[in-house]
mmCIF file of C-alpha atoms in Angstrom:
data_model
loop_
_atom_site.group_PDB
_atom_site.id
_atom_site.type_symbol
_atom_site.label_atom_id
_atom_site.label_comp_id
_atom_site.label_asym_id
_atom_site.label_seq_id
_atom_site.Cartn_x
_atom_site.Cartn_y
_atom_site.Cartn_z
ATOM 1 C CA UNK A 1 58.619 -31.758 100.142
ATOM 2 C CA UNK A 2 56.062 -33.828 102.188
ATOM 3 C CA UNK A 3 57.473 -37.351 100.977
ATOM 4 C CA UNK A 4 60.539 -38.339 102.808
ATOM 5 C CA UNK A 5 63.566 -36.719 101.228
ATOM 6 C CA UNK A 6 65.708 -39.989 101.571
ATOM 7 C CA UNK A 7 62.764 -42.011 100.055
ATOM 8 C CA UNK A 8 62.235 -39.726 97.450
ATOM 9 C CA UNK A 9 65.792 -39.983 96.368
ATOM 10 C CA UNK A 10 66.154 -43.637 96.384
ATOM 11 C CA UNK A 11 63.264 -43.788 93.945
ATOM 12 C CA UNK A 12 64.566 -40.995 91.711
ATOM 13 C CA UNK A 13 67.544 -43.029 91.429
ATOM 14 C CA UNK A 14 65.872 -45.209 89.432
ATOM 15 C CA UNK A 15 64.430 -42.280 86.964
ATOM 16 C CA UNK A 16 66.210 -40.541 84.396
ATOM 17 C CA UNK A 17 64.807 -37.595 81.771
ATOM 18 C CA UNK A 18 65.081 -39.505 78.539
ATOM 19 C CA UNK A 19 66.535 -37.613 76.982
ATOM 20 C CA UNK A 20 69.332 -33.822 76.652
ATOM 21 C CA UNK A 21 66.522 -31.320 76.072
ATOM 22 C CA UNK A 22 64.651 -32.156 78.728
ATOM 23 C CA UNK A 23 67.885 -32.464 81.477
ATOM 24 C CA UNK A 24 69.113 -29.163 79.874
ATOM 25 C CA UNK A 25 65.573 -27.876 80.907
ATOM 26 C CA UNK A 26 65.469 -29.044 83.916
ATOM 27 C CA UNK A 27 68.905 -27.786 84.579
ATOM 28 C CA UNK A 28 68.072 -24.837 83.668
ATOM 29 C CA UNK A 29 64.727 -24.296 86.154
ATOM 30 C CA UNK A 30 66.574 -25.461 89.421
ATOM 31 C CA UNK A 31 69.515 -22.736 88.455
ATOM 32 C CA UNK A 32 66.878 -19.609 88.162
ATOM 33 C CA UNK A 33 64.428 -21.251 90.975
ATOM 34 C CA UNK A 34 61.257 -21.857 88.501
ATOM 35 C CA UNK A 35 59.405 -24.645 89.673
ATOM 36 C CA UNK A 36 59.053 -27.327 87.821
ATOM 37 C CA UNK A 37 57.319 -30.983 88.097
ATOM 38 C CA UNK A 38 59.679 -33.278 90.301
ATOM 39 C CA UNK A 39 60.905 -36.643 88.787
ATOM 40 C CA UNK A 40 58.390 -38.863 91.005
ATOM 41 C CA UNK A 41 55.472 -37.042 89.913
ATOM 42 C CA UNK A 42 56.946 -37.390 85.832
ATOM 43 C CA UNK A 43 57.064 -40.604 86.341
ATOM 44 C CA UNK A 44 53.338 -40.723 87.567
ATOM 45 C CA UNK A 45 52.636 -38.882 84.131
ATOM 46 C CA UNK A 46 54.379 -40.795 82.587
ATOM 47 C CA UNK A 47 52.925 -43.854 83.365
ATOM 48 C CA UNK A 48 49.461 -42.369 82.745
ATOM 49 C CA UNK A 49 49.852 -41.246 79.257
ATOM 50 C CA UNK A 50 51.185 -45.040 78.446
ATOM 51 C CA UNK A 51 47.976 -46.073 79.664
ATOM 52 C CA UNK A 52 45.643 -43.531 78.937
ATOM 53 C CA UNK A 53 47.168 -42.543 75.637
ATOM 54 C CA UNK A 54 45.535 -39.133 75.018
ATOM 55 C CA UNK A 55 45.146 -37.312 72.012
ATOM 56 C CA UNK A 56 44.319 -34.041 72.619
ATOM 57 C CA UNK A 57 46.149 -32.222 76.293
ATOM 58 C CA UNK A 58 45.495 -29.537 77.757
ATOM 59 C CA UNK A 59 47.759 -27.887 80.330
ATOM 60 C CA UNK A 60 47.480 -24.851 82.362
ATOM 61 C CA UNK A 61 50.834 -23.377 83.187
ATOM 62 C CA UNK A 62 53.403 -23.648 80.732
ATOM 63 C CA UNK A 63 56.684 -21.698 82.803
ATOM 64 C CA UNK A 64 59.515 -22.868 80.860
ATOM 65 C CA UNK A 65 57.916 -25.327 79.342
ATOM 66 C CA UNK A 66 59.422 -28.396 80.755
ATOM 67 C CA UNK A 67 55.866 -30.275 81.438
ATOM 68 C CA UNK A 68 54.553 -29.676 77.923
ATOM 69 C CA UNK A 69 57.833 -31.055 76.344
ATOM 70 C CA UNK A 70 58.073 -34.014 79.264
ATOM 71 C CA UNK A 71 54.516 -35.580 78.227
ATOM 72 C CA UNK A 72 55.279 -34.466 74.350
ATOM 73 C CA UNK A 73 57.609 -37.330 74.688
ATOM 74 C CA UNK A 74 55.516 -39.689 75.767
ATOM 75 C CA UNK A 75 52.152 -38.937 73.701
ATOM 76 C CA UNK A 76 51.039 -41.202 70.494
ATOM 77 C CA UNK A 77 51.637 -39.778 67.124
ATOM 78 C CA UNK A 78 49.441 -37.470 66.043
ATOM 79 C CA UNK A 79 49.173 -36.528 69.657
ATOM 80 C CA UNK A 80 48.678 -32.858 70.348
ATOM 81 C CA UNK A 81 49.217 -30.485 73.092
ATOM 82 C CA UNK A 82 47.796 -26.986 73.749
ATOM 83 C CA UNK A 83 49.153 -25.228 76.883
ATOM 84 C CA UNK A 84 48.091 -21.588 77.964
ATOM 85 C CA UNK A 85 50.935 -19.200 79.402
ATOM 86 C CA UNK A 86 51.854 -14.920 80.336
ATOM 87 C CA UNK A 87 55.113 -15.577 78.500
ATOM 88 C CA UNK A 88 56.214 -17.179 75.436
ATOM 89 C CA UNK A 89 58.349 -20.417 77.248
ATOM 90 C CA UNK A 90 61.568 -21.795 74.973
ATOM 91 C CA UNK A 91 59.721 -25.037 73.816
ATOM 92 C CA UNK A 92 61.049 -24.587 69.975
ATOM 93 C CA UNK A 93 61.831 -28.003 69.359
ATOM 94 C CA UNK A 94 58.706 -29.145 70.018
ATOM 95 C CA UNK A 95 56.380 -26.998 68.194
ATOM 96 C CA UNK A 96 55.528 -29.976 65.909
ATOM 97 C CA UNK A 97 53.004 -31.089 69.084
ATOM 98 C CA UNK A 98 52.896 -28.201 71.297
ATOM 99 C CA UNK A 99 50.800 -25.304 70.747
ATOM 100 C CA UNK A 100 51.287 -22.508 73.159
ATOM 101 C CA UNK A 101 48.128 -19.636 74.023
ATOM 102 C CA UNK A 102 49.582 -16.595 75.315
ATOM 103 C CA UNK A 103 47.455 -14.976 77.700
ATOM 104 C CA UNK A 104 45.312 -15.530 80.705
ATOM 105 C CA UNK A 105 44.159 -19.091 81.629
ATOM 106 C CA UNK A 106 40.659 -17.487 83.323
ATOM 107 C CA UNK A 107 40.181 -15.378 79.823
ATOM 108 C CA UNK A 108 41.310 -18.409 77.216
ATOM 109 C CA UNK A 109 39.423 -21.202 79.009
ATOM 110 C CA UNK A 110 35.999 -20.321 77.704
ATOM 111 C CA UNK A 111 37.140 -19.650 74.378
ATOM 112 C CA UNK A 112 38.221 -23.207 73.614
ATOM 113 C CA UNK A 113 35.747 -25.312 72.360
ATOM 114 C CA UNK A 114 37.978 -28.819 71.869
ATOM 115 C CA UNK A 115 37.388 -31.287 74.394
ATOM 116 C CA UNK A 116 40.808 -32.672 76.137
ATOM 117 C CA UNK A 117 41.308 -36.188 76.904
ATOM 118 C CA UNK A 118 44.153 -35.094 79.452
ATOM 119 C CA UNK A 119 44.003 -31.595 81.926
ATOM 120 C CA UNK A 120 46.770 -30.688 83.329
ATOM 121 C CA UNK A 121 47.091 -28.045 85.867
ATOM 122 C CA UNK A 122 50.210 -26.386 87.288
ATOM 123 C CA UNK A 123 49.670 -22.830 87.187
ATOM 124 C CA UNK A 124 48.912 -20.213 90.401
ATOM 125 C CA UNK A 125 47.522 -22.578 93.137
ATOM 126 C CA UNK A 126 45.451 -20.209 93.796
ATOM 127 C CA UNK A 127 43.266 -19.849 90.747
ATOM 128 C CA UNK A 128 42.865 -23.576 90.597
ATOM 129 C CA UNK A 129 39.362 -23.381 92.099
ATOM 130 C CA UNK A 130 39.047 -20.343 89.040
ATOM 131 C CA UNK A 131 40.033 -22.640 86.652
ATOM 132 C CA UNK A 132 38.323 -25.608 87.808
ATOM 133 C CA UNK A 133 34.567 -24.569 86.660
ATOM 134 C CA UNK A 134 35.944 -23.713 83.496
ATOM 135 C CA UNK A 135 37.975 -27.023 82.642
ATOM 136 C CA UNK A 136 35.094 -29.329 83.479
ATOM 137 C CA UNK A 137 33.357 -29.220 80.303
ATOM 138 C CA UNK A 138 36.393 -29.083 77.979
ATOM 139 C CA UNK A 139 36.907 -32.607 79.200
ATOM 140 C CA UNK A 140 36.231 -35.546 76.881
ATOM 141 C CA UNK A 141 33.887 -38.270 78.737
ATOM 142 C CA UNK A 142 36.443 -39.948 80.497
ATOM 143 C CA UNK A 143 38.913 -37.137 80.333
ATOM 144 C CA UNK A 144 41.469 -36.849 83.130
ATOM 145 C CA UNK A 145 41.957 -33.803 84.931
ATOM 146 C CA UNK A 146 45.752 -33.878 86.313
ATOM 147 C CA UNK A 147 46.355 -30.962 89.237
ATOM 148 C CA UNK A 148 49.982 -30.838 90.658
ATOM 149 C CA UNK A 149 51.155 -28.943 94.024
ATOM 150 C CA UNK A 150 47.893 -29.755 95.798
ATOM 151 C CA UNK A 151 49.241 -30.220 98.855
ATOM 152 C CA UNK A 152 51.836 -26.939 98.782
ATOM 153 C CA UNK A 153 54.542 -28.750 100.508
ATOM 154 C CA UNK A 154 52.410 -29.796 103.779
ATOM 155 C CA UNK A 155 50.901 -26.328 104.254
ATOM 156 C CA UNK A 156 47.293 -27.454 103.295
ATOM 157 C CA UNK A 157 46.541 -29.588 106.452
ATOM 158 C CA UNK A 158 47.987 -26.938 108.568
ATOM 159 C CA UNK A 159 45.167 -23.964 110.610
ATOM 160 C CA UNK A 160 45.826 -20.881 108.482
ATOM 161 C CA UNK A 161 47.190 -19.773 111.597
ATOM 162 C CA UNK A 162 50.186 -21.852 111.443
ATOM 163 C CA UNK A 163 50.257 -20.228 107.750
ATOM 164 C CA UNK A 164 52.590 -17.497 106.817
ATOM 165 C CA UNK A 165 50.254 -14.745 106.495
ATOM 166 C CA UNK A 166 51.282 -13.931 102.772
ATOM 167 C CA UNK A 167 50.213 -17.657 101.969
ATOM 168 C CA UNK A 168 46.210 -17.837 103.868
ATOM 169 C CA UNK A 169 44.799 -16.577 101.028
ATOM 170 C CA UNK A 170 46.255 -19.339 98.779
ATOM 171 C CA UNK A 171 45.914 -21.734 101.753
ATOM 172 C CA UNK A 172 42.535 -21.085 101.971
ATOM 173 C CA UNK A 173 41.692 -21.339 98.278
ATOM 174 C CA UNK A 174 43.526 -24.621 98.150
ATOM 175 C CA UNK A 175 41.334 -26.098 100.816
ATOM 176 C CA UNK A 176 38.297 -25.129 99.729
ATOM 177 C CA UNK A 177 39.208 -26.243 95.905
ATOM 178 C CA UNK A 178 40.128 -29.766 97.185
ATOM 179 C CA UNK A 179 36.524 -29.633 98.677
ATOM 180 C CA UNK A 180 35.029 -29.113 95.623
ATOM 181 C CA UNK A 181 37.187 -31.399 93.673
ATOM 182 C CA UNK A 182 36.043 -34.438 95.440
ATOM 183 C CA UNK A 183 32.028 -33.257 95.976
ATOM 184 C CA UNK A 184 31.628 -32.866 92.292
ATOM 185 C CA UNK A 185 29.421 -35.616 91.122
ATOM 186 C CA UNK A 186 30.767 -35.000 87.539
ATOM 187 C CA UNK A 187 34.591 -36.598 88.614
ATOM 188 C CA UNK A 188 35.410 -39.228 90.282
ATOM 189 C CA UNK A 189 38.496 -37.707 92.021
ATOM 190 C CA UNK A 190 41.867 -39.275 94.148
ATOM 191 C CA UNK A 191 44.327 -37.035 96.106
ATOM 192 C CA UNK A 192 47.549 -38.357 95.694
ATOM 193 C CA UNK A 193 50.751 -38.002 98.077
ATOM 194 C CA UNK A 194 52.888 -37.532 95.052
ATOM 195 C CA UNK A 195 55.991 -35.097 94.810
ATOM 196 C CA UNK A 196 53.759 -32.321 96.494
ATOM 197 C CA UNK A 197 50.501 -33.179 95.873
ATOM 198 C CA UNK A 198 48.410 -34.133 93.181
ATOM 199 C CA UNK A 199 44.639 -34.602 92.413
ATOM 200 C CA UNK A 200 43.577 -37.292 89.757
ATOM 201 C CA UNK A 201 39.685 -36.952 88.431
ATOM 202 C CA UNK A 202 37.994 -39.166 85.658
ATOM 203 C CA UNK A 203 34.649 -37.191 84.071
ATOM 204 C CA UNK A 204 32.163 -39.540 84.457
ATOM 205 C CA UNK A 205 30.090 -40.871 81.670
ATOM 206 C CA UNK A 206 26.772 -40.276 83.405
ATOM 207 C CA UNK A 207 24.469 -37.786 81.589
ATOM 208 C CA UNK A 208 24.658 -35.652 84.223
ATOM 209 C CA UNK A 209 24.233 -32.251 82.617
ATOM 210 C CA UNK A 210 27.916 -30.353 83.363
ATOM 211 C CA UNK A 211 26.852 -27.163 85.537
#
């Protein structure tokens, strides 16, 4: 974690999951070691579906599902979210406003034709800069496009030499996606030192032509 453990735990001492699905979810990630979002960066979400109050989400990564049935709690009704995933995640009692695409994010992007008020990215870090060219113009004008694990626990500002060898290639990717993130003259884009990471980007309402 790059945030100061003792920090971070004061402030999650404040937090809570709202409710026993999602603790029982949560629970049940740390136990088998599946990554999930960590309560500070929730309650970023949180926060930004109360203001932004999307209709239409989009999320990249499903894994067991606790993200998509987190911000299902939090969305308007009539809200709706459609997340892509390998594996068909336990989200059951949420069906009502989850829709889940079973396959692979780079071969279901271009087959969507909605445009998402809300992005949200947590899949393999390194197919974010994959994903990225393909997510721009799904995005409503003044969509928000939500990356977590950005920062891959400090590793990013490190020479790839100081990388484990196994993780340059993602290290690399990572880097060079950032790059791109904040050059695009479609988004206006902030890198956040949230839980591990996380890029915020607004589409612009510009007619600049999406690329």
């Amino acid at each position: 974690m790059i945030t100061d453990e003792r920090i971070a735990s004061f402030i999650n001492s404040f937090n809570n999951d709202y409710d026993d699905a999602i603790t029982a979810i949560r629970k049940e990630a740390e136990e088998q070691g599946v990554p999930i979002i960590r309560r500070e960066a929730g309650e970023f979400i949180r926060l930004l579906l109360r203001m932004k109050k999307p209709v239409n989400i989009l999320e990249i990564g499903t894994a067991v599902g606790f993200s998509a049935i987190f911000m299902s709690r939090f969305i308007a009704e009539g809200g709706h979210i459609t997340t892509i995933e390998n594996y068909q995640p336990r989200i059951d009692r949420a069906k009502k406003k989850i829709t889940l695409l079973e396959g692979d994010a780079n071969e279901i992007l271009p087959t969507l034709s909605d445009q998402y008020d809300l992005v949200f990215m947590d899949a393999a870090k390194g197919q974010y800069g994959s994903f990225f060219q393909k997510v721009v113009p799904l995005l409503a004008p003044e969509g928000i496009l939500l990356c977590d694990n950005v920062l891959q626990d400090g590793d990013v500002l490190e020479s790839r030499f100081a990388v484990t060898r196994r993780n340059r290639t993602i290290h690399a990717r990572m880097r060079e996606y950032l790059y791109e993130l904040k050059h695009d003259e479609r988004l206006d884009t902030a890198i956040l030192n949230i839980g591990d990471g996380m890029s915020l980007s607004v589409k612009k309402t510009a007619d600049k032509k999406d690329h």
